[in-house]
Amino acid sequence: MKPVYLADFGLACSLGRGKPEVLAGLRQRSQPVATRHLPGMMGGDFPYHAIPGSAGDWNERARELVRRVSEEAGGGLIRNSPLFIATSSFDIGAAERGEADIAYDLFAAKVADWLAWTGPVHVISTACTSSLNALLAAHALLASGEVEDALVLGIELDNRLTLAGFAALQLLSTTTSQPFGLHRDGLVLGEAVAALRLTTGAASRWRLLGGAHVVDGTQPTGATPSAVVAMHRQALAAAGLGAGEIDLIKVQAAGSPVNDGVEAQGLREVYADMPPLVSLKASVGHAMGASGAVELALLACCLDADAAWPACRDALDEALGVTLATVRPEGVRRVMATILGFGGSHASVVLERT
Amino acid sequence: MKPLRITGRFDAMPPPADWREQLAMLAGGKPRRISLWTELGLYGALSCMAQAGEACLPPGAALWLGSRRGTHVATVSVIAQLRDELPMPLSFLQTQPSQSLAILGAQLGWVGSACFVAGGSPAALLQLATARMGEAGVLLGWVDDMDGGSSHWLRLYPEAGDGGRAASEPNAAHPMVDGIWSDLGAGRVKC
């Protein structure tokens, strides 16, 4: 098995476009959150983490964001390598506006065309865990030696279908995302585009050790404690690590009244000595299929020495028996990053600082 | 790429007239509140497992599903609903391919790694599936609901290693690798 490295990354989210803007947004602490209105009895106004500074044609905006993020990650250097697109909503936002037909292959071809991509294109869609599953699929191909480079591109852009679906399921907060919060009342969705460039060619700052994905169909819209436990243990085994060797866990903790409790329960069972925890949902919202990629990119930004730390500002729910790190933990070398999602989907990857 | 052994194969294109009755028998009841696409997937997956002689998918196995159109019908329907009202929760869930993975997993009495690949080709799906394949192998499907519906499934094990059943009890009942799986590559797959 060849070692796989995170060569570089790029991101656009509600904090900004590109690493400098995102880091500046993180330092401001107070994030402006947009609002989206939905029709009908169960509709209303919902907060939404929109990418700032753009409007107009959906495809034009998407193309500009995808190109920018890919270039920031160095995607232009590996255009003949596999491209893994991770999304739960494809270009449904464009289809809603009559600007696209709903067709997987047309979407893949469109994104490839935007990037002048000549390598194979794979589109992974497992709802919220899409990016982490794309990362695991890419990791397997690289580790086996079948390819040397790959780009994982998480794309989740403004559309009514996702927001309305979550609203219909009564999963949304009407205020803010409060990870593990005492007054948490649901998720705040967001949009993001993030690119992770992987390579076996040269060592870089972060090595992707592996991970795990566990689907438990008994709870198709949420997490189960046993699957959370299995996911963590399988990810640790894949990385060749024990629970005591993880220095930081990026949790899902999206502010869901039920799921946050399930996740906390699973964490307590796996980690006798709980490592520091961090949630990024209050900073960027839950970006569904792009969440794994954008949160991993943002986490890498946050772990740089002079970056701000996404501390939680809300009162935590002490009954959960877990807490969130208020400052950047010292000496972080190994990180577990988790996303829990629809379809009883639980995914985690482990990174190691080289 | 790893050499493979097929222990089960099922193809329906289109499925027979009584496929829903067959599905009800395989599933122990008529599945309810799922889309045609998911029904077709369930029908093919359960038929393939039966053909492989396995009652349950082992925990270490992986489930990979691909499709040209996937949840297209459900998505178009929900977008139309959105003009005036929120979608029905079940209608929204049917737009998410991952719900089919959950339903397949639950029906197979299995908890494990599952992935949906949108579009592309069966050969590309196989490449991704086998790159992560463990000793318990994969259950691989390609399902679409247009043109009368189609459901193609393979139960695959790694040819080398100590997979036990894979090495000692190959199922010789299925035909040669052909049809939509014809790109799998001669010399790689043993029947």
Coordinates of N, CA, C and O in Angstrom, one line a residue, chain B residues 45-119:
Chain B
A45 N -30.9 -7.4 -6.4 CA -29.9 -7.7 -5.3 C -30.3 -9.0 -4.6 O -29.5 -9.9 -4.4
L46 N -31.6 -9.1 -4.2 CA -32.0 -10.3 -3.5 C -32.0 -11.5 -4.5 O -31.6 -12.6 -4.0
S47 N -32.3 -11.3 -5.7 CA -32.2 -12.4 -6.7 C -30.7 -12.9 -6.8 O -30.4 -14.1 -6.9
C48 N -29.8 -11.9 -6.9 CA -28.4 -12.3 -7.0 C -27.9 -13.0 -5.8 O -27.1 -14.0 -5.9
M49 N -28.3 -12.5 -4.6 CA -27.9 -13.2 -3.4 C -28.4 -14.6 -3.4 O -27.7 -15.6 -2.9
A50 N -29.6 -14.8 -3.8 CA -30.2 -16.1 -3.8 C -29.5 -17.0 -4.8 O -29.2 -18.2 -4.5
Q51 N -29.1 -16.4 -5.9 CA -28.4 -17.2 -6.9 C -27.0 -17.6 -6.4 O -26.5 -18.6 -6.7
A52 N -26.4 -16.7 -5.6 CA -25.1 -17.0 -5.0 C -25.2 -17.9 -3.8 O -24.2 -18.4 -3.3
G53 N -26.4 -18.2 -3.4 CA -26.6 -19.1 -2.2 C -26.3 -18.5 -0.9 O -26.0 -19.2 0.1
E54 N -26.4 -17.2 -0.8 CA -26.2 -16.5 0.4 C -27.4 -15.9 1.0 O -28.1 -15.1 0.2
A55 N -27.8 -16.1 2.2 CA -29.0 -15.6 2.8 C -28.7 -14.1 3.2 O -29.6 -13.3 3.1
C56 N -27.5 -13.8 3.7 CA -27.2 -12.5 4.2 C -25.9 -12.1 3.6 O -25.0 -12.9 3.3
L57 N -25.7 -10.8 3.5 CA -24.4 -10.2 3.1 C -23.5 -10.2 4.3 O -24.0 -9.6 5.3
P58 N -22.3 -10.7 4.3 CA -21.5 -10.7 5.5 C -21.1 -9.3 5.8 O -21.0 -8.4 4.9
P59 N -20.8 -9.0 7.1 CA -20.5 -7.6 7.6 C -19.3 -7.0 6.8 O -19.3 -5.8 6.6
G60 N -18.3 -7.8 6.5 CA -17.1 -7.2 5.8 C -17.3 -6.9 4.3 O -16.4 -6.3 3.7
A61 N -18.4 -7.4 3.8 CA -18.7 -7.1 2.3 C -19.0 -5.7 2.1 O -19.5 -5.0 3.0
A62 N -18.9 -5.2 0.9 CA -19.3 -3.9 0.5 C -20.4 -3.9 -0.6 O -20.5 -4.9 -1.3
L63 N -21.2 -2.9 -0.5 CA -22.3 -2.8 -1.5 C -22.1 -1.6 -2.4 O -21.9 -0.5 -1.9
W64 N -22.0 -1.8 -3.7 CA -21.8 -0.7 -4.6 C -23.0 -0.7 -5.6 O -23.3 -1.8 -6.2
L65 N -23.5 0.4 -5.8 CA -24.7 0.6 -6.8 C -24.4 1.7 -7.7 O -23.9 2.8 -7.3
G66 N -24.6 1.4 -9.0 CA -24.5 2.5 -10.0 C -25.7 2.6 -10.8 O -26.6 1.7 -10.8
S67 N -25.9 3.7 -11.5 CA -27.1 3.9 -12.3 C -26.8 5.0 -13.3 O -26.1 6.0 -13.0
R68 N -27.5 4.9 -14.5 CA -27.4 6.0 -15.4 C -28.3 7.1 -15.1 O -28.0 8.3 -15.2
R69 N -29.5 6.8 -14.5 CA -30.5 7.8 -14.2 C -30.9 7.9 -12.7 O -31.4 8.9 -12.3
G70 N -30.7 6.8 -12.0 CA -30.9 6.8 -10.6 C -32.3 7.4 -10.1 O -33.3 6.9 -10.5
T71 N -32.3 8.4 -9.4 CA -33.5 9.0 -8.8 C -34.1 10.1 -9.7 O -34.8 10.9 -9.1
H72 N -33.9 10.0 -10.9 CA -34.3 11.1 -11.8 C -35.8 11.3 -11.7 O -36.3 12.5 -11.6
V73 N -36.6 10.2 -11.7 CA -38.1 10.4 -11.7 C -38.5 11.1 -10.4 O -39.3 12.1 -10.4
A74 N -38.0 10.7 -9.3 CA -38.4 11.3 -8.0 C -37.9 12.7 -7.9 O -38.7 13.6 -7.4
T75 N -36.8 13.0 -8.5 CA -36.3 14.4 -8.4 C -37.1 15.3 -9.3 O -37.5 16.4 -8.8
V76 N -37.5 14.9 -10.5 CA -38.3 15.8 -11.3 C -39.7 16.0 -10.6 O -40.2 17.1 -10.6
S77 N -40.2 15.0 -10.0 CA -41.5 15.1 -9.3 C -41.4 16.1 -8.1 O -42.3 16.9 -8.0
V78 N -40.4 16.0 -7.4 CA -40.2 16.9 -6.2 C -40.0 18.3 -6.6 O -40.5 19.3 -6.0
I79 N -39.2 18.5 -7.7 CA -39.0 19.9 -8.1 C -40.4 20.5 -8.5 O -40.6 21.7 -8.3
A80 N -41.2 19.7 -9.2 CA -42.5 20.2 -9.5 C -43.4 20.6 -8.3 O -44.1 21.6 -8.3
Q81 N -43.3 19.8 -7.3 CA -44.0 20.0 -6.0 C -43.6 21.3 -5.4 O -44.4 22.0 -4.7
L82 N -42.3 21.6 -5.5 CA -41.7 22.7 -4.8 C -42.3 24.1 -5.1 O -42.0 25.1 -4.4
R83 N -43.0 24.2 -6.3 CA -43.4 25.5 -6.7 C -44.4 26.1 -5.7 O -44.5 27.3 -5.5
D84 N -45.2 25.2 -5.1 CA -46.2 25.7 -4.2 C -46.1 25.2 -2.7 O -46.7 25.8 -1.8
E85 N -45.4 24.2 -2.5 CA -45.4 23.6 -1.2 C -44.1 22.8 -0.9 O -43.4 22.5 -1.9
L86 N -43.9 22.5 0.3 CA -42.7 21.6 0.6 C -43.1 20.2 0.1 O -44.2 19.8 0.1
P87 N -42.0 19.4 -0.2 CA -42.3 18.1 -0.7 C -42.8 17.2 0.5 O -42.5 17.5 1.6
M88 N -43.4 16.1 0.2 CA -43.7 15.1 1.2 C -42.3 14.5 1.6 O -41.4 14.3 0.8
P89 N -42.1 14.3 3.0 CA -40.8 13.8 3.4 C -40.4 12.6 2.6 O -39.2 12.5 2.2
L90 N -41.3 11.6 2.4 CA -40.8 10.4 1.7 C -40.5 10.7 0.3 O -39.6 10.1 -0.3
S91 N -41.2 11.7 -0.3 CA -40.8 12.0 -1.7 C -39.4 12.6 -1.8 O -38.7 12.3 -2.7
F92 N -39.1 13.4 -0.8 CA -37.7 14.0 -0.8 C -36.7 12.9 -0.6 O -35.7 12.9 -1.3
L93 N -37.0 12.0 0.3 CA -36.0 10.9 0.6 C -35.8 10.1 -0.7 O -34.6 9.6 -0.9
Q94 N -36.8 10.0 -1.5 CA -36.6 9.2 -2.7 C -35.7 9.8 -3.7 O -35.3 9.2 -4.7
T95 N -35.4 11.1 -3.5 CA -34.5 11.8 -4.4 C -33.0 11.5 -4.1 O -32.1 11.8 -4.8
Q96 N -32.8 10.9 -2.9 CA -31.5 10.6 -2.4 C -31.1 9.2 -2.7 O -31.7 8.3 -2.1
P97 N -30.2 8.9 -3.6 CA -29.8 7.5 -3.9 C -29.3 6.8 -2.6 O -29.5 5.5 -2.6
S98 N -28.8 7.5 -1.6 CA -28.3 6.8 -0.4 C -29.5 6.1 0.3 O -29.2 5.1 1.1
Q99 N -30.7 6.5 0.1 CA -31.8 5.9 0.7 C -32.0 4.4 0.2 O -32.4 3.5 0.9
S100 N -31.7 4.3 -1.1 CA -31.7 2.9 -1.6 C -30.7 2.0 -1.0 O -30.9 0.8 -0.8
L101 N -29.5 2.6 -0.7 CA -28.5 1.8 -0.1 C -28.9 1.4 1.3 O -28.7 0.2 1.7
A102 N -29.6 2.3 2.0 CA -30.1 2.0 3.4 C -31.2 0.9 3.3 O -31.2 -0.1 4.1
I103 N -32.0 1.0 2.3 CA -33.1 0.0 2.2 C -32.5 -1.4 1.8 O -32.9 -2.4 2.3
L104 N -31.6 -1.4 0.9 CA -30.9 -2.6 0.5 C -30.2 -3.2 1.7 O -30.4 -4.5 2.0
G105 N -29.5 -2.4 2.5 CA -28.8 -2.9 3.6 C -29.8 -3.5 4.6 O -29.5 -4.6 5.2
A106 N -30.8 -2.8 4.9 CA -31.8 -3.3 5.9 C -32.4 -4.6 5.4 O -32.6 -5.6 6.2
Q107 N -32.8 -4.7 4.2 CA -33.4 -5.9 3.6 C -32.4 -7.1 3.7 O -32.8 -8.2 3.9
L108 N -31.1 -6.8 3.5 CA -30.1 -7.9 3.5 C -29.7 -8.2 4.9 O -28.8 -9.0 5.1
G109 N -30.2 -7.5 5.9 CA -29.8 -7.8 7.3 C -28.4 -7.4 7.5 O -27.7 -8.1 8.2
W110 N -27.9 -6.4 6.9 CA -26.5 -6.1 6.8 C -26.2 -4.6 7.2 O -27.0 -3.7 6.9
V111 N -25.1 -4.4 7.9 CA -24.6 -3.1 8.2 C -23.1 -3.1 7.7 O -22.3 -3.9 8.1
G112 N -22.8 -2.1 6.8 CA -21.5 -2.1 6.3 C -21.3 -0.9 5.3 O -22.1 0.0 5.3
S113 N -20.2 -1.0 4.5 CA -19.9 0.1 3.6 C -20.7 0.0 2.3 O -20.7 -1.1 1.7
A114 N -21.3 1.1 1.9 CA -22.1 1.1 0.7 C -21.9 2.4 0.0 O -21.7 3.4 0.6
C115 N -21.9 2.4 -1.3 CA -21.7 3.6 -2.1 C -22.5 3.6 -3.4 O -22.7 2.6 -4.0
F116 N -22.9 4.8 -3.7 CA -23.7 5.0 -5.0 C -22.8 5.8 -5.9 O -22.3 6.9 -5.6
V117 N -22.7 5.3 -7.1 CA -21.9 6.0 -8.2 C -22.9 6.5 -9.3 O -23.6 5.6 -9.9
A118 N -23.0 7.8 -9.5 CA -24.0 8.3 -10.4 C -23.4 8.4 -11.8 O -22.4 9.1 -12.1
G119 N -24.0 7.6 -12.8 CA -23.5 7.7 -14.1 C -22.2 6.9 -14.3 O -21.9 6.1 -13.5

